Amino acid sequence: DIQMTQSPSSLSASVGDRVTITCRASQGISNYLAWYQQKPGKVPKLLIYAASTLQSGVPSRFGGSGSGTDFTLTISSLQPEDVATYYCQKYNSAPQTFGQGTKVEIK
Amino acid sequence: QLQLQESGPGLVKPSETLSLTCTVSGGSISSSSYYWGWIRQPPGKGLEWIGSIFYSGSTYYNPSLKSRVTISVDTSKNQFSLKLSSVTAADTAVYYCARLVIDPNYYMDVWGKGTTVTVSS
Protein backbone atom coordinates (compact mmCIF):
# COMPACT_ATOMS: atom_id res chain seq x y z
CA ASP A 1 0.00 0.00 0.00
CA ILE A 2 1.06 3.58 -0.61
CA GLN A 3 2.02 5.42 2.56
CA MET A 4 1.40 9.12 3.13
CA THR A 5 3.86 11.00 5.33
CA GLN A 6 3.22 14.52 6.53
CA SER A 7 5.74 16.94 7.96
CA PRO A 8 5.99 18.50 10.37
CA SER A 9 3.78 16.66 12.87
CA SER A 10 3.08 19.96 14.58
CA LEU A 11 4.00 23.59 14.21
CA SER A 12 3.49 26.84 16.02
CA ALA A 13 3.37 30.10 14.10
CA SER A 14 2.30 33.69 14.61
CA VAL A 15 -0.82 35.28 13.21
CA GLY A 16 -0.03 36.53 9.73
CA ASP A 17 2.77 34.02 9.13
CA ARG A 18 3.02 31.91 6.02
CA VAL A 19 2.65 28.25 6.95
CA THR A 20 3.67 25.28 4.81
CA ILE A 21 2.77 21.63 5.39
CA THR A 22 4.28 18.87 3.29
CA CYS A 23 2.78 15.52 2.33
CA ARG A 24 4.85 12.83 0.63
CA ALA A 25 3.49 9.68 -1.01
CA SER A 26 5.62 6.54 -1.09
CA GLN A 27 4.65 6.09 -4.76
CA GLY A 28 3.33 8.44 -7.39
CA ILE A 29 -0.36 9.33 -7.12
CA SER A 30 -0.61 11.89 -9.93
CA ASN A 31 -2.71 14.74 -8.50
CA TYR A 32 -5.18 12.56 -6.60
CA LEU A 33 -4.59 14.29 -3.30
CA ALA A 34 -6.98 16.04 -0.93
CA TRP A 35 -6.40 18.16 2.14
CA TYR A 36 -8.76 18.27 5.12
CA GLN A 37 -8.93 20.57 8.11
CA GLN A 38 -10.16 19.25 11.45
CA LYS A 39 -10.68 21.81 14.18
CA PRO A 40 -10.63 20.55 17.78
CA GLY A 41 -13.71 18.46 18.49
CA LYS A 42 -15.11 19.05 15.01
CA VAL A 43 -15.74 17.14 11.81
CA PRO A 44 -13.06 17.07 9.09
CA LYS A 45 -13.67 19.62 6.36
CA LEU A 46 -12.49 19.37 2.76
CA LEU A 47 -10.14 22.21 1.86
CA ILE A 48 -8.48 21.17 -1.39
CA TYR A 49 -8.90 18.36 -3.92
CA ALA A 50 -6.99 17.40 -7.04
CA ALA A 51 -3.89 18.67 -5.21
CA SER A 52 -4.59 22.33 -5.93
CA THR A 53 -8.31 22.96 -6.43
CA LEU A 54 -9.87 24.97 -3.63
CA GLN A 55 -13.20 23.63 -2.40
CA SER A 56 -16.04 26.12 -2.66
CA GLY A 57 -16.23 28.44 0.32
CA VAL A 58 -12.69 27.86 1.52
CA PRO A 59 -10.74 31.09 2.11
CA SER A 60 -8.23 31.96 -0.59
CA ARG A 61 -5.36 32.07 1.92
CA PHE A 62 -5.32 28.27 1.60
CA GLY A 63 -3.47 26.84 -1.36
CA GLY A 64 -2.23 23.47 -2.54
CA SER A 65 0.43 22.35 -4.97
CA GLY A 66 2.31 19.30 -6.11
CA SER A 67 2.01 16.20 -8.23
CA GLY A 68 3.40 12.71 -8.20
CA THR A 69 4.85 12.13 -4.75
CA ASP A 70 5.36 15.57 -3.20
CA PHE A 71 2.58 17.92 -2.17
CA THR A 72 2.24 21.11 -0.17
CA LEU A 73 -0.54 22.88 1.70
CA THR A 74 0.14 26.55 2.26
CA ILE A 75 -1.67 29.02 4.46
CA SER A 76 -0.53 32.40 3.17
CA SER A 77 -1.44 34.37 6.30
CA LEU A 78 -2.25 32.31 9.37
CA GLN A 79 -5.41 33.33 11.21
CA PRO A 80 -6.56 32.32 14.71
CA GLU A 81 -9.43 30.32 13.22
CA ASP A 82 -6.92 28.17 11.34
CA VAL A 83 -5.90 26.36 14.52
CA ALA A 84 -6.58 22.75 13.56
CA THR A 85 -5.07 19.48 12.50
CA TYR A 86 -4.56 19.15 8.76
CA TYR A 87 -4.63 15.81 6.95
CA CYS A 88 -3.64 14.90 3.44
CA GLN A 89 -5.34 11.94 1.76
CA LYS A 90 -4.55 10.07 -1.41
CA TYR A 91 -7.44 8.90 -3.54
CA ASN A 92 -5.89 7.52 -6.70
CA SER A 93 -6.82 4.01 -5.62
CA ALA A 94 -7.95 2.03 -2.61
CA PRO A 95 -7.07 2.19 0.19
CA GLN A 96 -7.64 5.91 0.49
CA THR A 97 -4.88 6.50 3.00
CA PHE A 98 -4.60 9.60 5.14
CA GLY A 99 -1.40 11.18 6.38
CA GLN A 100 -0.85 11.18 10.12
CA GLY A 101 -1.85 14.82 10.48
CA THR A 102 -0.15 18.15 11.18
CA LYS A 103 -1.30 20.12 14.20
CA VAL A 104 -1.16 23.88 13.69
CA GLU A 105 -1.14 26.19 16.68
CA ILE A 106 -0.77 29.92 17.21
CA LYS A 107 2.43 31.11 18.84
CA GLN B 1 -28.32 21.18 1.55
CA LEU B 2 -27.02 17.65 1.80
CA GLN B 3 -26.76 16.24 5.31
CA LEU B 4 -25.54 12.89 6.59
CA GLN B 5 -26.43 11.50 9.99
CA GLU B 6 -24.88 8.46 11.62
CA SER B 7 -26.92 6.33 14.02
CA GLY B 8 -26.38 3.16 16.01
CA PRO B 9 -25.33 1.81 19.39
CA GLY B 10 -22.67 3.75 21.24
CA LEU B 11 -21.46 0.70 23.14
CA VAL B 12 -20.59 -2.69 21.67
CA LYS B 13 -19.21 -5.71 23.50
CA PRO B 14 -15.92 -7.31 22.43
CA SER B 15 -16.30 -10.03 19.78
CA GLU B 16 -19.71 -8.71 18.75
CA THR B 17 -20.68 -6.86 15.56
CA LEU B 18 -20.76 -3.09 15.32
CA SER B 19 -23.66 -1.84 13.21
CA LEU B 20 -24.14 1.75 12.07
CA THR B 21 -26.45 3.45 9.61
CA CYS B 22 -25.98 6.70 7.74
CA THR B 23 -29.12 8.53 6.65
CA VAL B 24 -28.74 10.92 3.74
CA SER B 25 -31.07 13.93 3.54
CA GLY B 26 -31.26 16.82 1.10
CA GLY B 27 -30.14 14.67 -1.82
CA SER B 28 -30.46 11.24 -3.38
CA ILE B 29 -28.14 8.38 -2.54
CA SER B 30 -28.89 7.04 -6.03
CA SER B 31 -26.81 9.65 -7.83
CA SER B 32 -24.26 8.35 -10.33
CA SER B 33 -21.88 11.14 -9.29
CA TYR B 34 -21.07 9.87 -5.82
CA TYR B 35 -19.90 7.01 -3.70
CA TRP B 36 -20.76 6.84 -0.01
CA GLY B 37 -18.27 5.85 2.63
CA TRP B 38 -17.23 5.26 6.22
CA ILE B 39 -14.20 6.68 7.99
CA ARG B 40 -13.17 6.29 11.61
CA GLN B 41 -10.95 8.10 14.08
CA PRO B 42 -9.74 6.44 17.30
CA PRO B 43 -9.46 8.76 20.31
CA GLY B 44 -6.56 11.16 19.87
CA LYS B 45 -5.50 9.58 16.59
CA GLY B 46 -5.78 10.14 12.87
CA LEU B 47 -8.33 9.23 10.22
CA GLU B 48 -8.78 5.77 8.72
CA TRP B 49 -10.89 5.06 5.64
CA ILE B 50 -13.00 1.93 6.16
CA GLY B 51 -14.78 1.45 2.86
CA SER B 52 -17.19 2.86 0.31
CA ILE B 53 -20.28 1.87 -1.69
CA PHE B 54 -22.04 2.96 -4.86
CA TYR B 55 -25.83 3.06 -4.99
CA SER B 56 -25.76 -0.03 -7.20
CA GLY B 57 -24.13 -1.93 -4.36
CA SER B 58 -20.58 -1.95 -5.68
CA THR B 59 -18.17 -1.79 -2.77
CA TYR B 60 -14.51 -1.43 -2.00
CA TYR B 61 -12.91 -1.84 1.38
CA ASN B 62 -9.72 -1.06 3.22
CA PRO B 63 -7.67 -4.28 2.94
CA SER B 64 -6.73 -4.00 6.61
CA LEU B 65 -10.39 -4.36 7.60
CA LYS B 66 -11.85 -6.20 4.63
CA SER B 67 -12.30 -9.55 6.37
CA ARG B 68 -14.53 -7.94 9.02
CA VAL B 69 -16.38 -5.20 7.10
CA THR B 70 -19.64 -5.19 5.19
CA ILE B 71 -21.14 -2.02 3.74
CA SER B 72 -24.62 -2.10 2.25
CA VAL B 73 -27.05 0.39 0.76
CA ASP B 74 -30.83 0.80 0.94
CA THR B 75 -31.85 3.23 -1.77
CA SER B 76 -35.53 3.12 -0.73
CA LYS B 77 -34.58 4.61 2.63
CA ASN B 78 -31.71 6.78 1.32
CA GLN B 79 -29.39 5.02 3.76
CA PHE B 80 -26.21 3.03 3.78
CA SER B 81 -24.86 0.90 6.58
CA LEU B 82 -21.68 -0.44 8.11
CA LYS B 83 -21.16 -3.74 9.86
CA LEU B 84 -17.84 -4.50 11.52
CA SER B 85 -17.57 -7.96 13.05
CA SER B 86 -15.46 -9.39 15.87
CA VAL B 87 -14.75 -6.00 17.37
CA THR B 88 -12.05 -5.35 19.95
CA ALA B 89 -11.07 -2.31 21.98
CA ALA B 90 -8.98 -1.18 19.00
CA ASP B 91 -12.22 -0.52 17.13
CA THR B 92 -13.24 2.15 19.63
CA ALA B 93 -13.49 5.34 17.58
CA VAL B 94 -15.62 8.12 16.21
CA TYR B 95 -17.22 6.76 13.06
CA TYR B 96 -18.05 9.17 10.27
CA CYS B 97 -20.07 8.64 7.13
CA ALA B 98 -19.28 10.76 4.11
CA ARG B 99 -20.10 11.44 0.49
CA LEU B 100 -17.35 10.76 -2.03
CA VAL B 101 -17.19 12.74 -5.24
CA ILE B 102 -16.34 10.72 -8.34
CA ASP B 103 -13.81 12.96 -10.12
CA PRO B 104 -12.92 10.40 -11.55
CA ASN B 105 -11.59 8.97 -8.32
CA TYR B 106 -13.18 9.64 -4.97
CA TYR B 107 -12.59 12.29 -2.34
CA MET B 108 -14.87 13.14 0.60
CA ASP B 109 -16.68 16.44 0.33
CA VAL B 110 -19.52 16.14 2.84
CA TRP B 111 -19.21 14.46 6.23
CA GLY B 112 -21.65 13.46 8.91
CA LYS B 113 -21.17 14.72 12.45
CA GLY B 114 -19.79 11.39 13.58
CA THR B 115 -20.87 8.93 16.22
CA THR B 116 -18.73 7.59 19.03
CA VAL B 117 -18.56 3.83 19.40
CA THR B 118 -16.93 2.28 22.43
CA VAL B 119 -16.03 -1.39 22.54
CA SER B 120 -16.18 -2.59 26.11
CA SER B 121 -17.73 -5.33 28.18
PDB file of C-alpha atoms in Angstrom:
ATOM      1  CA  ASP A   1       0.000   0.000   0.000  1.00  0.00           C
ATOM      2  CA  ILE A   2       1.061   3.583  -0.612  1.00  0.00           C
ATOM      3  CA  GLN A   3       2.024   5.415   2.556  1.00  0.00           C
ATOM      4  CA  MET A   4       1.403   9.116   3.130  1.00  0.00           C
ATOM      5  CA  THR A   5       3.865  10.998   5.331  1.00  0.00           C
ATOM      6  CA  GLN A   6       3.215  14.522   6.531  1.00  0.00           C
ATOM      7  CA  SER A   7       5.738  16.943   7.959  1.00  0.00           C
ATOM      8  CA  PRO A   8       5.992  18.497  10.367  1.00  0.00           C
ATOM      9  CA  SER A   9       3.785  16.661  12.873  1.00  0.00           C
ATOM     10  CA  SER A  10       3.082  19.957  14.576  1.00  0.00           C
ATOM     11  CA  LEU A  11       3.996  23.593  14.213  1.00  0.00           C
ATOM     12  CA  SER A  12       3.491  26.843  16.020  1.00  0.00           C
ATOM     13  CA  ALA A  13       3.372  30.101  14.095  1.00  0.00           C
ATOM     14  CA  SER A  14       2.301  33.692  14.609  1.00  0.00           C
ATOM     15  CA  VAL A  15      -0.817  35.282  13.210  1.00  0.00           C
ATOM     16  CA  GLY A  16      -0.032  36.527   9.732  1.00  0.00           C
ATOM     17  CA  ASP A  17       2.768  34.018   9.134  1.00  0.00           C
ATOM     18  CA  ARG A  18       3.019  31.910   6.024  1.00  0.00           C
ATOM     19  CA  VAL A  19       2.646  28.249   6.946  1.00  0.00           C
ATOM     20  CA  THR A  20       3.665  25.279   4.809  1.00  0.00           C
ATOM     21  CA  ILE A  21       2.772  21.634   5.390  1.00  0.00           C
ATOM     22  CA  THR A  22       4.281  18.871   3.291  1.00  0.00           C
ATOM     23  CA  CYS A  23       2.780  15.520   2.332  1.00  0.00           C
ATOM     24  CA  ARG A  24       4.845  12.832   0.627  1.00  0.00           C
ATOM     25  CA  ALA A  25       3.486   9.682  -1.010  1.00  0.00           C
ATOM     26  CA  SER A  26       5.624   6.540  -1.094  1.00  0.00           C
ATOM     27  CA  GLN A  27       4.653   6.088  -4.763  1.00  0.00           C
ATOM     28  CA  GLY A  28       3.327   8.437  -7.394  1.00  0.00           C
ATOM     29  CA  ILE A  29      -0.355   9.331  -7.119  1.00  0.00           C
ATOM     30  CA  SER A  30      -0.610  11.894  -9.931  1.00  0.00           C
ATOM     31  CA  ASN A  31      -2.705  14.736  -8.502  1.00  0.00           C
ATOM     32  CA  TYR A  32      -5.179  12.559  -6.599  1.00  0.00           C
ATOM     33  CA  LEU A  33      -4.593  14.287  -3.296  1.00  0.00           C
ATOM     34  CA  ALA A  34      -6.980  16.040  -0.931  1.00  0.00           C
ATOM     35  CA  TRP A  35      -6.397  18.161   2.143  1.00  0.00           C
ATOM     36  CA  TYR A  36      -8.759  18.269   5.119  1.00  0.00           C
ATOM     37  CA  GLN A  37      -8.931  20.566   8.113  1.00  0.00           C
ATOM     38  CA  GLN A  38     -10.160  19.251  11.455  1.00  0.00           C
ATOM     39  CA  LYS A  39     -10.680  21.808  14.177  1.00  0.00           C
ATOM     40  CA  PRO A  40     -10.626  20.547  17.781  1.00  0.00           C
ATOM     41  CA  GLY A  41     -13.714  18.460  18.489  1.00  0.00           C
ATOM     42  CA  LYS A  42     -15.111  19.050  15.010  1.00  0.00           C
ATOM     43  CA  VAL A  43     -15.739  17.142  11.815  1.00  0.00           C
ATOM     44  CA  PRO A  44     -13.060  17.071   9.093  1.00  0.00           C
ATOM     45  CA  LYS A  45     -13.668  19.623   6.358  1.00  0.00           C
ATOM     46  CA  LEU A  46     -12.486  19.370   2.760  1.00  0.00           C
ATOM     47  CA  LEU A  47     -10.140  22.213   1.857  1.00  0.00           C
ATOM     48  CA  ILE A  48      -8.484  21.166  -1.390  1.00  0.00           C
ATOM     49  CA  TYR A  49      -8.896  18.362  -3.925  1.00  0.00           C
ATOM     50  CA  ALA A  50      -6.986  17.396  -7.037  1.00  0.00           C
ATOM     51  CA  ALA A  51      -3.890  18.669  -5.207  1.00  0.00           C
ATOM     52  CA  SER A  52      -4.587  22.331  -5.926  1.00  0.00           C
ATOM     53  CA  THR A  53      -8.311  22.960  -6.426  1.00  0.00           C
ATOM     54  CA  LEU A  54      -9.871  24.970  -3.625  1.00  0.00           C
ATOM     55  CA  GLN A  55     -13.199  23.631  -2.398  1.00  0.00           C
ATOM     56  CA  SER A  56     -16.044  26.121  -2.664  1.00  0.00           C
ATOM     57  CA  GLY A  57     -16.235  28.444   0.320  1.00  0.00           C
ATOM     58  CA  VAL A  58     -12.686  27.857   1.520  1.00  0.00           C
ATOM     59  CA  PRO A  59     -10.735  31.087   2.112  1.00  0.00           C
ATOM     60  CA  SER A  60      -8.227  31.963  -0.593  1.00  0.00           C
ATOM     61  CA  ARG A  61      -5.359  32.068   1.925  1.00  0.00           C
ATOM     62  CA  PHE A  62      -5.325  28.268   1.604  1.00  0.00           C
ATOM     63  CA  GLY A  63      -3.466  26.841  -1.360  1.00  0.00           C
ATOM     64  CA  GLY A  64      -2.227  23.466  -2.537  1.00  0.00           C
ATOM     65  CA  SER A  65       0.426  22.350  -4.972  1.00  0.00           C
ATOM     66  CA  GLY A  66       2.309  19.303  -6.111  1.00  0.00           C
ATOM     67  CA  SER A  67       2.007  16.204  -8.227  1.00  0.00           C
ATOM     68  CA  GLY A  68       3.400  12.713  -8.204  1.00  0.00           C
ATOM     69  CA  THR A  69       4.849  12.135  -4.754  1.00  0.00           C
ATOM     70  CA  ASP A  70       5.356  15.571  -3.196  1.00  0.00           C
ATOM     71  CA  PHE A  71       2.576  17.921  -2.167  1.00  0.00           C
ATOM     72  CA  THR A  72       2.240  21.113  -0.167  1.00  0.00           C
ATOM     73  CA  LEU A  73      -0.536  22.875   1.699  1.00  0.00           C
ATOM     74  CA  THR A  74       0.140  26.554   2.260  1.00  0.00           C
ATOM     75  CA  ILE A  75      -1.671  29.020   4.464  1.00  0.00           C
ATOM     76  CA  SER A  76      -0.527  32.395   3.166  1.00  0.00           C
ATOM     77  CA  SER A  77      -1.438  34.375   6.297  1.00  0.00           C
ATOM     78  CA  LEU A  78      -2.252  32.312   9.368  1.00  0.00           C
ATOM     79  CA  GLN A  79      -5.413  33.330  11.209  1.00  0.00           C
ATOM     80  CA  PRO A  80      -6.565  32.325  14.711  1.00  0.00           C
ATOM     81  CA  GLU A  81      -9.431  30.319  13.219  1.00  0.00           C
ATOM     82  CA  ASP A  82      -6.920  28.166  11.338  1.00  0.00           C
ATOM     83  CA  VAL A  83      -5.902  26.356  14.524  1.00  0.00           C
ATOM     84  CA  ALA A  84      -6.579  22.746  13.558  1.00  0.00           C
ATOM     85  CA  THR A  85      -5.065  19.479  12.496  1.00  0.00           C
ATOM     86  CA  TYR A  86      -4.562  19.146   8.760  1.00  0.00           C
ATOM     87  CA  TYR A  87      -4.634  15.808   6.954  1.00  0.00           C
ATOM     88  CA  CYS A  88      -3.642  14.896   3.442  1.00  0.00           C
ATOM     89  CA  GLN A  89      -5.341  11.941   1.761  1.00  0.00           C
ATOM     90  CA  LYS A  90      -4.551  10.072  -1.410  1.00  0.00           C
ATOM     91  CA  TYR A  91      -7.439   8.904  -3.538  1.00  0.00           C
ATOM     92  CA  ASN A  92      -5.893   7.524  -6.700  1.00  0.00           C
ATOM     93  CA  SER A  93      -6.820   4.012  -5.623  1.00  0.00           C
ATOM     94  CA  ALA A  94      -7.947   2.035  -2.607  1.00  0.00           C
ATOM     95  CA  PRO A  95      -7.072   2.187   0.193  1.00  0.00           C
ATOM     96  CA  GLN A  96      -7.639   5.912   0.486  1.00  0.00           C
ATOM     97  CA  THR A  97      -4.876   6.505   3.001  1.00  0.00           C
ATOM     98  CA  PHE A  98      -4.595   9.601   5.142  1.00  0.00           C
ATOM     99  CA  GLY A  99      -1.402  11.177   6.380  1.00  0.00           C
ATOM    100  CA  GLN A 100      -0.848  11.179  10.116  1.00  0.00           C
ATOM    101  CA  GLY A 101      -1.850  14.825  10.477  1.00  0.00           C
ATOM    102  CA  THR A 102      -0.148  18.146  11.179  1.00  0.00           C
ATOM    103  CA  LYS A 103      -1.301  20.121  14.197  1.00  0.00           C
ATOM    104  CA  VAL A 104      -1.155  23.881  13.687  1.00  0.00           C
ATOM    105  CA  GLU A 105      -1.137  26.194  16.679  1.00  0.00           C
ATOM    106  CA  ILE A 106      -0.772  29.918  17.209  1.00  0.00           C
ATOM    107  CA  LYS A 107       2.432  31.111  18.844  1.00  0.00           C
TER     108      LYS A 107
ATOM    109  CA  GLN B   1     -28.317  21.183   1.548  1.00  0.00           C
ATOM    110  CA  LEU B   2     -27.022  17.648   1.803  1.00  0.00           C
ATOM    111  CA  GLN B   3     -26.761  16.240   5.306  1.00  0.00           C
ATOM    112  CA  LEU B   4     -25.540  12.894   6.586  1.00  0.00           C
ATOM    113  CA  GLN B   5     -26.430  11.504   9.994  1.00  0.00           C
ATOM    114  CA  GLU B   6     -24.884   8.460  11.623  1.00  0.00           C
ATOM    115  CA  SER B   7     -26.919   6.326  14.020  1.00  0.00           C
ATOM    116  CA  GLY B   8     -26.377   3.164  16.005  1.00  0.00           C
ATOM    117  CA  PRO B   9     -25.325   1.812  19.395  1.00  0.00           C
ATOM    118  CA  GLY B  10     -22.668   3.747  21.243  1.00  0.00           C
ATOM    119  CA  LEU B  11     -21.462   0.699  23.143  1.00  0.00           C
ATOM    120  CA  VAL B  12     -20.589  -2.686  21.671  1.00  0.00           C
ATOM    121  CA  LYS B  13     -19.207  -5.714  23.500  1.00  0.00           C
ATOM    122  CA  PRO B  14     -15.921  -7.311  22.432  1.00  0.00           C
ATOM    123  CA  SER B  15     -16.302 -10.033  19.777  1.00  0.00           C
ATOM    124  CA  GLU B  16     -19.708  -8.705  18.750  1.00  0.00           C
ATOM    125  CA  THR B  17     -20.683  -6.864  15.562  1.00  0.00           C
ATOM    126  CA  LEU B  18     -20.758  -3.090  15.317  1.00  0.00           C
ATOM    127  CA  SER B  19     -23.664  -1.835  13.213  1.00  0.00           C
ATOM    128  CA  LEU B  20     -24.136   1.753  12.073  1.00  0.00           C
ATOM    129  CA  THR B  21     -26.448   3.447   9.615  1.00  0.00           C
ATOM    130  CA  CYS B  22     -25.979   6.700   7.738  1.00  0.00           C
ATOM    131  CA  THR B  23     -29.116   8.533   6.649  1.00  0.00           C
ATOM    132  CA  VAL B  24     -28.744  10.923   3.737  1.00  0.00           C
ATOM    133  CA  SER B  25     -31.075  13.929   3.543  1.00  0.00           C
ATOM    134  CA  GLY B  26     -31.265  16.817   1.102  1.00  0.00           C
ATOM    135  CA  GLY B  27     -30.138  14.666  -1.817  1.00  0.00           C
ATOM    136  CA  SER B  28     -30.458  11.239  -3.376  1.00  0.00           C
ATOM    137  CA  ILE B  29     -28.136   8.383  -2.544  1.00  0.00           C
ATOM    138  CA  SER B  30     -28.889   7.041  -6.029  1.00  0.00           C
ATOM    139  CA  SER B  31     -26.813   9.648  -7.829  1.00  0.00           C
ATOM    140  CA  SER B  32     -24.265   8.354 -10.326  1.00  0.00           C
ATOM    141  CA  SER B  33     -21.881  11.143  -9.289  1.00  0.00           C
ATOM    142  CA  TYR B  34     -21.069   9.871  -5.825  1.00  0.00           C
ATOM    143  CA  TYR B  35     -19.901   7.007  -3.705  1.00  0.00           C
ATOM    144  CA  TRP B  36     -20.756   6.837  -0.006  1.00  0.00           C
ATOM    145  CA  GLY B  37     -18.273   5.849   2.634  1.00  0.00           C
ATOM    146  CA  TRP B  38     -17.233   5.260   6.216  1.00  0.00           C
ATOM    147  CA  ILE B  39     -14.196   6.680   7.988  1.00  0.00           C
ATOM    148  CA  ARG B  40     -13.169   6.292  11.608  1.00  0.00           C
ATOM    149  CA  GLN B  41     -10.951   8.103  14.081  1.00  0.00           C
ATOM    150  CA  PRO B  42      -9.738   6.444  17.304  1.00  0.00           C
ATOM    151  CA  PRO B  43      -9.464   8.759  20.314  1.00  0.00           C
ATOM    152  CA  GLY B  44      -6.556  11.163  19.866  1.00  0.00           C
ATOM    153  CA  LYS B  45      -5.496   9.576  16.591  1.00  0.00           C
ATOM    154  CA  GLY B  46      -5.777  10.136  12.868  1.00  0.00           C
ATOM    155  CA  LEU B  47      -8.329   9.225  10.219  1.00  0.00           C
ATOM    156  CA  GLU B  48      -8.775   5.768   8.719  1.00  0.00           C
ATOM    157  CA  TRP B  49     -10.892   5.062   5.640  1.00  0.00           C
ATOM    158  CA  ILE B  50     -13.000   1.930   6.156  1.00  0.00           C
ATOM    159  CA  GLY B  51     -14.778   1.450   2.857  1.00  0.00           C
ATOM    160  CA  SER B  52     -17.190   2.862   0.313  1.00  0.00           C
ATOM    161  CA  ILE B  53     -20.276   1.868  -1.687  1.00  0.00           C
ATOM    162  CA  PHE B  54     -22.037   2.963  -4.865  1.00  0.00           C
ATOM    163  CA  TYR B  55     -25.832   3.057  -4.992  1.00  0.00           C
ATOM    164  CA  SER B  56     -25.758  -0.034  -7.202  1.00  0.00           C
ATOM    165  CA  GLY B  57     -24.125  -1.934  -4.357  1.00  0.00           C
ATOM    166  CA  SER B  58     -20.579  -1.952  -5.684  1.00  0.00           C
ATOM    167  CA  THR B  59     -18.167  -1.793  -2.766  1.00  0.00           C
ATOM    168  CA  TYR B  60     -14.509  -1.431  -2.001  1.00  0.00           C
ATOM    169  CA  TYR B  61     -12.914  -1.840   1.385  1.00  0.00           C
ATOM    170  CA  ASN B  62      -9.716  -1.063   3.220  1.00  0.00           C
ATOM    171  CA  PRO B  63      -7.674  -4.278   2.943  1.00  0.00           C
ATOM    172  CA  SER B  64      -6.731  -4.002   6.611  1.00  0.00           C
ATOM    173  CA  LEU B  65     -10.394  -4.361   7.602  1.00  0.00           C
ATOM    174  CA  LYS B  66     -11.846  -6.199   4.626  1.00  0.00           C
ATOM    175  CA  SER B  67     -12.301  -9.545   6.373  1.00  0.00           C
ATOM    176  CA  ARG B  68     -14.531  -7.943   9.017  1.00  0.00           C
ATOM    177  CA  VAL B  69     -16.376  -5.200   7.096  1.00  0.00           C
ATOM    178  CA  THR B  70     -19.640  -5.193   5.189  1.00  0.00           C
ATOM    179  CA  ILE B  71     -21.143  -2.019   3.743  1.00  0.00           C
ATOM    180  CA  SER B  72     -24.622  -2.100   2.247  1.00  0.00           C
ATOM    181  CA  VAL B  73     -27.052   0.392   0.760  1.00  0.00           C
ATOM    182  CA  ASP B  74     -30.832   0.799   0.943  1.00  0.00           C
ATOM    183  CA  THR B  75     -31.854   3.232  -1.767  1.00  0.00           C
ATOM    184  CA  SER B  76     -35.526   3.123  -0.734  1.00  0.00           C
ATOM    185  CA  LYS B  77     -34.577   4.606   2.628  1.00  0.00           C
ATOM    186  CA  ASN B  78     -31.712   6.780   1.321  1.00  0.00           C
ATOM    187  CA  GLN B  79     -29.391   5.024   3.759  1.00  0.00           C
ATOM    188  CA  PHE B  80     -26.207   3.032   3.782  1.00  0.00           C
ATOM    189  CA  SER B  81     -24.862   0.896   6.577  1.00  0.00           C
ATOM    190  CA  LEU B  82     -21.675  -0.435   8.112  1.00  0.00           C
ATOM    191  CA  LYS B  83     -21.159  -3.745   9.860  1.00  0.00           C
ATOM    192  CA  LEU B  84     -17.840  -4.504  11.523  1.00  0.00           C
ATOM    193  CA  SER B  85     -17.569  -7.962  13.051  1.00  0.00           C
ATOM    194  CA  SER B  86     -15.461  -9.392  15.866  1.00  0.00           C
ATOM    195  CA  VAL B  87     -14.747  -6.005  17.374  1.00  0.00           C
ATOM    196  CA  THR B  88     -12.051  -5.347  19.947  1.00  0.00           C
ATOM    197  CA  ALA B  89     -11.072  -2.305  21.982  1.00  0.00           C
ATOM    198  CA  ALA B  90      -8.981  -1.181  19.001  1.00  0.00           C
ATOM    199  CA  ASP B  91     -12.225  -0.516  17.127  1.00  0.00           C
ATOM    200  CA  THR B  92     -13.243   2.152  19.631  1.00  0.00           C
ATOM    201  CA  ALA B  93     -13.493   5.340  17.582  1.00  0.00           C
ATOM    202  CA  VAL B  94     -15.622   8.120  16.213  1.00  0.00           C
ATOM    203  CA  TYR B  95     -17.221   6.756  13.064  1.00  0.00           C
ATOM    204  CA  TYR B  96     -18.049   9.173  10.269  1.00  0.00           C
ATOM    205  CA  CYS B  97     -20.067   8.640   7.130  1.00  0.00           C
ATOM    206  CA  ALA B  98     -19.281  10.760   4.107  1.00  0.00           C
ATOM    207  CA  ARG B  99     -20.105  11.443   0.487  1.00  0.00           C
ATOM    208  CA  LEU B 100     -17.348  10.763  -2.027  1.00  0.00           C
ATOM    209  CA  VAL B 101     -17.189  12.741  -5.239  1.00  0.00           C
ATOM    210  CA  ILE B 102     -16.340  10.720  -8.337  1.00  0.00           C
ATOM    211  CA  ASP B 103     -13.815  12.960 -10.118  1.00  0.00           C
ATOM    212  CA  PRO B 104     -12.919  10.399 -11.552  1.00  0.00           C
ATOM    213  CA  ASN B 105     -11.593   8.967  -8.318  1.00  0.00           C
ATOM    214  CA  TYR B 106     -13.183   9.637  -4.971  1.00  0.00           C
ATOM    215  CA  TYR B 107     -12.591  12.289  -2.342  1.00  0.00           C
ATOM    216  CA  MET B 108     -14.873  13.142   0.596  1.00  0.00           C
ATOM    217  CA  ASP B 109     -16.678  16.441   0.327  1.00  0.00           C
ATOM    218  CA  VAL B 110     -19.516  16.135   2.838  1.00  0.00           C
ATOM    219  CA  TRP B 111     -19.206  14.462   6.230  1.00  0.00           C
ATOM    220  CA  GLY B 112     -21.655  13.464   8.914  1.00  0.00           C
ATOM    221  CA  LYS B 113     -21.170  14.725  12.449  1.00  0.00           C
ATOM    222  CA  GLY B 114     -19.795  11.393  13.582  1.00  0.00           C
ATOM    223  CA  THR B 115     -20.871   8.931  16.223  1.00  0.00           C
ATOM    224  CA  THR B 116     -18.730   7.586  19.032  1.00  0.00           C
ATOM    225  CA  VAL B 117     -18.565   3.827  19.400  1.00  0.00           C
ATOM    226  CA  THR B 118     -16.926   2.283  22.428  1.00  0.00           C
ATOM    227  CA  VAL B 119     -16.029  -1.392  22.541  1.00  0.00           C
ATOM    228  CA  SER B 120     -16.177  -2.591  26.107  1.00  0.00           C
ATOM    229  CA  SER B 121     -17.734  -5.332  28.177  1.00  0.00           C
TER     230      SER B 121
END
